[in-house]
Amino acid sequence: MKTISDIKSARNTVQNWKKDGYTIGLVPTMGFLHDGHASLIEKAVKENDKVVVSIFVNPIQFAPNEDFDKYPRDLQKDSDLCKKLGADLIFAPTANEMYPSKIYTKVDVQSLGDNLCGAKRQGHFSGVCTVVSKLFNIIKPDKAYFGQKDAQQLAIVKKMVEDLNFDIEIVPCKIIREPSGLAMSSRNAYLTDLQKNSALIISKSLNEALKSLKFGEQNVGKIKNIIEQKIKSEPLAKIDYIEIVDLQSLEPVTKIQNDILVAVAVFIGKTRLIDNFVFKMERE
Ligand code: PAF
């Protein structure tokens, strides 16, 4: 497995693979890889001849008040894991390589980024779409792998690929949880043991909401209330948002008629964690 930090060499490597007829899978990440990323890489290894894992903490998707500087980084550990999982190339550019001069072009998927995390993190999804487009243009993968934990990101990237005719299949991958139920996230590294324990309230609250949906509850307010009350029972947790939105449009719903996404963002101390589930309506 190679690690490359410049765009030209990454391009050459992938172009040579393509000349040899290999299919390419890309797993875009910001590093500090955990089992969630590992599941994406494993899937990519199964489904493609060559797998590229990009590791880049993308400055333009962080607002000035966010955690760009302290975002956890460990390239050596990441590279050991990628090698073990059978990836072929790590593309780990510097910020200067990706953004050598002021950029005038940004990719913005309208409206899908207006609520949920988009409403709380100004400019975040434009930063994500811009870097993902750049990675797609550099690596030109056949397939790219994204986790369902970032459900809004996944929906936005899918729409961007459709709207801009990227010839790439977006492969969604399910949320990977710790045995406790906590959704895997690089940001879990910020949590103390006590906070980690408090964070369990997030998946517990979603489980209760799912249970009530399965029992036939259709009142959006009541479902949100179940989540809210549960999270509020944990003193260290502070709700950022609880949203129930249409799975396609990501617009808030008042009635549960179509497939929905139930998504939350919760601060545990200063750490903002997100989690969600999809509820599919049974159709005759
Ligand atoms: O999900 C992430 O880690 C990032 O948003 C991504 C897709 C790698 C873009 O920087």
CSV table of C-alpha atoms and ligand atoms in Angstrom, one decimal:
chain,number,residue,atom,x,y,z
A,1,MET,CA,0.0,0.0,0.0
A,2,LYS,CA,1.3,3.4,-1.0
A,3,THR,CA,0.7,6.8,0.7
A,4,ILE,CA,0.7,9.8,-1.6
A,5,SER,CA,0.3,13.4,-0.7
A,6,ASP,CA,0.5,15.1,-4.1
A,7,ILE,CA,-2.4,15.3,-6.6
A,8,LYS,CA,-0.3,14.5,-9.7
A,9,SER,CA,1.1,11.2,-8.3
A,10,ALA,CA,-2.3,10.1,-7.0
A,11,ARG,CA,-3.7,10.8,-10.5
A,12,ASN,CA,-0.9,8.9,-12.3
A,13,THR,CA,-1.3,5.9,-10.0
A,14,VAL,CA,-5.0,5.7,-10.5
A,15,GLN,CA,-4.7,6.3,-14.3
A,16,ASN,CA,-2.2,3.4,-14.6
A,17,TRP,CA,-4.6,1.2,-12.7
A,18,LYS,CA,-7.4,2.2,-15.0
A,19,LYS,CA,-5.3,1.5,-18.1
A,20,ASP,CA,-4.9,-2.0,-16.7
A,21,GLY,CA,-8.6,-2.3,-16.5
A,22,TYR,CA,-9.0,-2.1,-12.7
A,23,THR,CA,-12.1,-0.7,-11.1
A,24,ILE,CA,-11.5,2.0,-8.4
A,25,GLY,CA,-13.3,2.5,-5.1
A,26,LEU,CA,-12.8,5.7,-3.1
A,27,VAL,CA,-13.5,6.0,0.7
A,28,PRO,CA,-13.3,9.8,1.5
A,29,THR,CA,-12.4,10.3,5.2
A,30,MET,CA,-10.9,12.9,7.5
A,31,GLY,CA,-8.8,10.2,9.2
A,32,PHE,CA,-8.6,9.1,12.8
A,33,LEU,CA,-10.3,6.0,11.4
A,34,HIS,CA,-12.6,3.8,13.5
A,35,ASP,CA,-14.7,0.7,12.9
A,36,GLY,CA,-17.3,2.7,11.0
A,37,HIS,CA,-14.6,3.7,8.5
A,38,ALA,CA,-13.2,0.2,8.5
A,39,SER,CA,-16.6,-1.1,7.4
A,40,LEU,CA,-16.6,1.3,4.5
A,41,ILE,CA,-13.1,0.3,3.5
A,42,GLU,CA,-14.0,-3.5,3.8
A,43,LYS,CA,-17.0,-3.0,1.6
A,44,ALA,CA,-14.9,-1.1,-1.0
A,45,VAL,CA,-12.2,-3.8,-1.0
A,46,LYS,CA,-14.9,-6.4,-1.7
A,47,GLU,CA,-16.5,-4.4,-4.5
A,48,ASN,CA,-13.5,-2.9,-6.4
A,49,ASP,CA,-10.1,-4.0,-7.7
A,50,LYS,CA,-8.3,-1.1,-6.2
A,51,VAL,CA,-9.2,1.0,-3.2
A,52,VAL,CA,-8.2,4.6,-2.4
A,53,VAL,CA,-8.7,6.0,1.1
A,54,SER,CA,-8.4,9.8,1.2
A,55,ILE,CA,-7.4,11.3,4.5
A,56,PHE,CA,-7.8,15.0,4.6
A,57,VAL,CA,-9.2,17.2,7.4
A,58,ASN,CA,-10.9,19.7,5.1
A,59,PRO,CA,-10.5,23.2,6.5
A,60,ILE,CA,-13.3,24.7,4.4
A,61,GLN,CA,-16.0,22.5,6.0
A,62,PHE,CA,-15.3,23.9,9.5
A,63,ALA,CA,-16.7,27.2,10.7
A,64,PRO,CA,-14.1,29.4,12.5
A,65,ASN,CA,-15.7,28.5,15.9
A,66,GLU,CA,-15.5,24.7,15.2
A,67,ASP,CA,-12.9,22.0,16.0
A,68,PHE,CA,-10.6,22.1,12.9
A,69,ASP,CA,-7.4,22.6,14.9
A,70,LYS,CA,-8.1,20.0,17.5
A,71,TYR,CA,-9.7,17.4,15.1
A,72,PRO,CA,-7.9,14.2,16.0
A,73,ARG,CA,-5.2,13.0,13.6
A,74,ASP,CA,-3.1,9.9,13.5
A,75,LEU,CA,-1.8,9.1,10.0
A,76,GLN,CA,0.4,6.2,11.2
A,77,LYS,CA,-2.4,4.4,12.9
A,78,ASP,CA,-4.7,5.1,10.0
A,79,SER,CA,-2.2,3.8,7.5
A,80,ASP,CA,-1.7,0.5,9.5
A,81,LEU,CA,-5.4,0.0,9.5
A,82,CYS,CA,-5.8,0.7,5.8
A,83,LYS,CA,-3.0,-1.7,5.0
A,84,LYS,CA,-4.6,-4.4,7.2
A,85,LEU,CA,-7.9,-4.0,5.5
A,86,GLY,CA,-6.4,-4.3,2.0
A,87,ALA,CA,-6.6,-0.7,0.7
A,88,ASP,CA,-4.2,0.1,-2.1
A,89,LEU,CA,-3.5,3.8,-1.7
A,90,ILE,CA,-3.9,6.5,0.9
A,91,PHE,CA,-4.3,9.9,-0.6
A,92,ALA,CA,-3.3,12.3,2.2
A,93,PRO,CA,-2.8,15.8,0.7
A,94,THR,CA,-1.9,18.9,2.7
A,95,ALA,CA,-4.3,21.8,2.8
A,96,ASN,CA,-1.8,23.7,0.6
A,97,GLU,CA,-1.9,20.9,-2.0
A,98,MET,CA,-5.7,21.0,-2.1
A,99,TYR,CA,-6.1,24.7,-1.8
A,100,PRO,CA,-2.9,26.3,-3.2
A,101,SER,CA,-4.6,29.7,-3.7
A,102,LYS,CA,-7.9,31.3,-2.8
A,103,ILE,CA,-10.7,29.3,-4.3
A,104,TYR,CA,-13.4,31.1,-6.3
A,105,THR,CA,-15.4,28.0,-7.1
A,106,LYS,CA,-17.6,26.2,-4.6
A,107,VAL,CA,-20.2,23.5,-5.0
A,108,ASP,CA,-23.4,24.1,-3.2
A,109,VAL,CA,-26.4,21.8,-3.3
A,110,GLN,CA,-29.4,24.1,-2.7
A,111,SER,CA,-32.1,23.5,-0.1
A,112,LEU,CA,-31.0,20.0,1.0
A,113,GLY,CA,-28.4,21.7,3.2
A,114,ASP,CA,-30.8,24.2,4.7
A,115,ASN,CA,-32.0,22.4,7.8
A,116,LEU,CA,-30.6,19.7,10.2
A,117,CYS,CA,-26.8,20.1,10.4
A,118,GLY,CA,-26.8,22.7,7.6
A,119,ALA,CA,-28.8,25.1,9.6
A,120,LYS,CA,-26.4,24.8,12.5
A,121,ARG,CA,-23.1,24.7,10.6
A,122,GLN,CA,-23.1,27.5,8.1
A,123,GLY,CA,-21.1,26.7,4.9
A,124,HIS,CA,-20.4,23.2,6.1
A,125,PHE,CA,-22.0,21.3,3.2
A,126,SER,CA,-20.7,23.6,0.6
A,127,GLY,CA,-17.2,22.8,2.0
A,128,VAL,CA,-18.0,19.1,2.0
A,129,CYS,CA,-19.4,19.2,-1.6
A,130,THR,CA,-16.4,21.2,-2.8
A,131,VAL,CA,-13.8,18.9,-1.4
A,132,VAL,CA,-15.7,15.7,-2.4
A,133,SER,CA,-16.0,17.1,-6.0
A,134,LYS,CA,-12.2,17.8,-6.0
A,135,LEU,CA,-11.6,14.2,-4.7
A,136,PHE,CA,-13.9,12.8,-7.4
A,137,ASN,CA,-12.0,14.7,-10.1
A,138,ILE,CA,-8.6,13.7,-8.8
A,139,ILE,CA,-9.3,10.0,-8.2
A,140,LYS,CA,-12.1,9.5,-10.7
A,141,PRO,CA,-13.5,6.4,-8.8
A,142,ASP,CA,-16.2,4.1,-10.1
A,143,LYS,CA,-17.7,3.9,-6.6
A,144,ALA,CA,-17.5,6.1,-3.5
A,145,TYR,CA,-18.5,5.0,0.0
A,146,PHE,CA,-20.3,7.2,2.5
A,147,GLY,CA,-21.6,6.4,6.0
A,148,GLN,CA,-25.3,6.7,6.8
A,149,LYS,CA,-24.4,8.3,10.1
A,150,ASP,CA,-23.9,11.5,8.2
A,151,ALA,CA,-27.3,11.1,6.6
A,152,GLN,CA,-27.6,14.6,5.3
A,153,GLN,CA,-24.1,14.5,3.8
A,154,LEU,CA,-25.0,11.3,2.1
A,155,ALA,CA,-28.3,12.7,0.6
A,156,ILE,CA,-26.5,15.9,-0.5
A,157,VAL,CA,-23.6,14.0,-2.1
A,158,LYS,CA,-26.0,11.7,-4.0
A,159,LYS,CA,-27.9,14.7,-5.3
A,160,MET,CA,-24.7,16.5,-6.3
A,161,VAL,CA,-23.6,13.4,-8.2
A,162,GLU,CA,-27.0,13.3,-10.0
A,163,ASP,CA,-27.1,17.0,-10.7
A,164,LEU,CA,-23.5,17.3,-12.0
A,165,ASN,CA,-23.4,14.0,-13.8
A,166,PHE,CA,-20.5,12.5,-12.0
A,167,ASP,CA,-20.1,9.0,-13.4
A,168,ILE,CA,-19.7,7.6,-9.9
A,169,GLU,CA,-21.9,5.2,-7.9
A,170,ILE,CA,-22.5,6.4,-4.3
A,171,VAL,CA,-22.6,3.5,-2.0
A,172,PRO,CA,-24.3,4.1,1.4
A,173,CYS,CA,-23.0,2.2,4.4
A,174,LYS,CA,-24.9,1.5,7.6
A,175,ILE,CA,-24.1,3.1,10.9
A,176,ILE,CA,-21.6,1.1,13.0
A,177,ARG,CA,-22.1,1.3,16.7
A,178,GLU,CA,-20.1,0.4,19.8
A,179,PRO,CA,-21.6,-2.5,21.7
A,180,SER,CA,-23.1,0.1,24.0
A,181,GLY,CA,-25.1,1.5,21.1
A,182,LEU,CA,-23.0,4.7,20.7
A,183,ALA,CA,-22.6,5.5,17.0
A,184,MET,CA,-18.9,5.4,16.0
A,185,SER,CA,-17.4,8.8,15.4
A,186,SER,CA,-13.9,10.2,15.3
A,187,ARG,CA,-15.2,12.9,17.7
A,188,ASN,CA,-15.9,10.2,20.4
A,189,ALA,CA,-12.2,10.6,21.1
A,190,TYR,CA,-13.0,13.9,22.7
A,191,LEU,CA,-15.2,12.3,25.4
A,192,THR,CA,-14.2,11.4,28.9
A,193,ASP,CA,-15.4,8.0,30.2
A,194,LEU,CA,-18.2,9.8,32.1
A,195,GLN,CA,-19.2,11.7,29.0
A,196,LYS,CA,-19.1,8.6,26.9
A,197,ASN,CA,-21.6,7.0,29.3
A,198,SER,CA,-23.8,10.1,29.1
A,199,ALA,CA,-23.7,10.0,25.3
A,200,LEU,CA,-25.5,6.6,25.4
A,201,ILE,CA,-28.7,8.6,25.9
A,202,ILE,CA,-28.6,9.5,22.2
A,203,SER,CA,-29.0,6.0,20.8
A,204,LYS,CA,-31.3,5.1,23.7
A,205,SER,CA,-33.6,8.0,22.8
A,206,LEU,CA,-33.6,7.0,19.1
A,207,ASN,CA,-34.4,3.4,20.0
A,208,GLU,CA,-37.5,4.6,22.0
A,209,ALA,CA,-38.7,6.7,19.1
A,210,LEU,CA,-38.2,3.7,16.7
A,211,LYS,CA,-40.1,1.5,19.0
A,212,SER,CA,-43.1,3.9,19.2
A,213,LEU,CA,-43.1,4.3,15.4
A,214,LYS,CA,-43.1,0.5,15.1
A,215,PHE,CA,-46.1,0.5,17.4
A,216,GLY,CA,-47.9,2.8,15.0
A,217,GLU,CA,-47.3,6.2,16.5
A,218,GLN,CA,-47.8,8.7,13.7
A,219,ASN,CA,-47.7,12.0,15.6
A,220,VAL,CA,-44.4,13.7,14.8
A,221,GLY,CA,-44.6,16.0,17.8
A,222,LYS,CA,-45.1,13.0,20.1
A,223,ILE,CA,-42.1,11.2,18.6
A,224,LYS,CA,-39.9,14.3,19.0
A,225,ASN,CA,-41.1,14.6,22.5
A,226,ILE,CA,-40.1,11.0,23.4
A,227,ILE,CA,-36.6,11.8,22.1
A,228,GLU,CA,-36.5,15.2,23.9
A,229,GLN,CA,-37.6,13.9,27.3
A,230,LYS,CA,-35.2,11.0,27.2
A,231,ILE,CA,-32.2,13.2,26.2
A,232,LYS,CA,-33.2,15.8,28.8
A,233,SER,CA,-33.0,13.1,31.5
A,234,GLU,CA,-29.2,13.1,31.0
A,235,PRO,CA,-27.7,16.2,32.8
A,236,LEU,CA,-24.6,16.3,30.6
A,237,ALA,CA,-26.5,16.3,27.3
A,238,LYS,CA,-27.7,19.4,25.5
A,239,ILE,CA,-30.0,19.1,22.5
A,240,ASP,CA,-28.8,20.9,19.3
A,241,TYR,CA,-31.7,19.6,17.2
A,242,ILE,CA,-34.2,16.8,16.9
A,243,GLU,CA,-35.7,16.6,13.4
A,244,ILE,CA,-38.0,14.3,11.6
A,245,VAL,CA,-37.7,14.9,7.9
A,246,ASP,CA,-38.7,13.3,4.6
A,247,LEU,CA,-35.9,11.0,3.5
A,248,GLN,CA,-35.8,12.4,0.0
A,249,SER,CA,-36.3,16.1,0.4
A,250,LEU,CA,-35.0,16.4,3.9
A,251,GLU,CA,-37.9,18.8,4.6
A,252,PRO,CA,-39.5,18.5,8.0
A,253,VAL,CA,-42.7,16.5,8.0
A,254,THR,CA,-45.8,17.0,10.0
A,255,LYS,CA,-47.3,13.6,9.1
A,256,ILE,CA,-45.6,10.3,8.7
A,257,GLN,CA,-46.6,9.3,5.2
A,258,ASN,CA,-43.4,8.5,3.4
A,259,ASP,CA,-40.0,7.2,4.4
A,260,ILE,CA,-38.5,9.5,7.1
A,261,LEU,CA,-35.2,10.3,8.7
A,262,VAL,CA,-35.2,10.8,12.4
A,263,ALA,CA,-32.0,12.8,13.2
A,264,VAL,CA,-30.5,14.4,16.3
A,265,ALA,CA,-27.5,16.4,17.2
A,266,VAL,CA,-26.6,16.6,20.8
A,267,PHE,CA,-23.8,18.3,22.7
A,268,ILE,CA,-22.1,16.2,25.4
A,269,GLY,CA,-20.0,18.9,27.0
A,270,LYS,CA,-18.4,20.7,24.1
A,271,THR,CA,-18.5,17.7,21.8
A,272,ARG,CA,-21.3,17.7,19.2
A,273,LEU,CA,-22.5,14.2,18.3
A,274,ILE,CA,-25.0,13.2,15.6
A,275,ASP,CA,-27.0,10.1,15.2
A,276,ASN,CA,-30.1,9.0,13.2
A,277,PHE,CA,-32.3,6.2,11.9
A,278,VAL,CA,-34.3,5.8,8.8
A,279,PHE,CA,-37.9,4.6,9.1
A,280,LYS,CA,-39.4,3.1,6.0
A,281,MET,CA,-43.2,3.0,5.5
A,282,GLU,CA,-44.5,-0.4,4.7
A,283,ARG,CA,-46.3,-0.3,1.4
A,284,GLU,CA,-48.8,-2.8,0.1
B,1,PAF,O1,-17.5,12.6,6.3
B,1,PAF,C1,-16.4,13.0,6.3
B,1,PAF,O2,-15.4,12.5,6.9
B,1,PAF,C2,-16.1,14.3,5.5
B,1,PAF,O3,-17.2,15.2,5.5
B,1,PAF,C3,-15.7,14.0,4.0
B,1,PAF,C4,-16.8,13.3,3.3
B,1,PAF,C5,-14.5,13.1,4.0
B,1,PAF,C6,-15.4,15.3,3.3
B,1,PAF,O4,-14.3,16.0,3.9
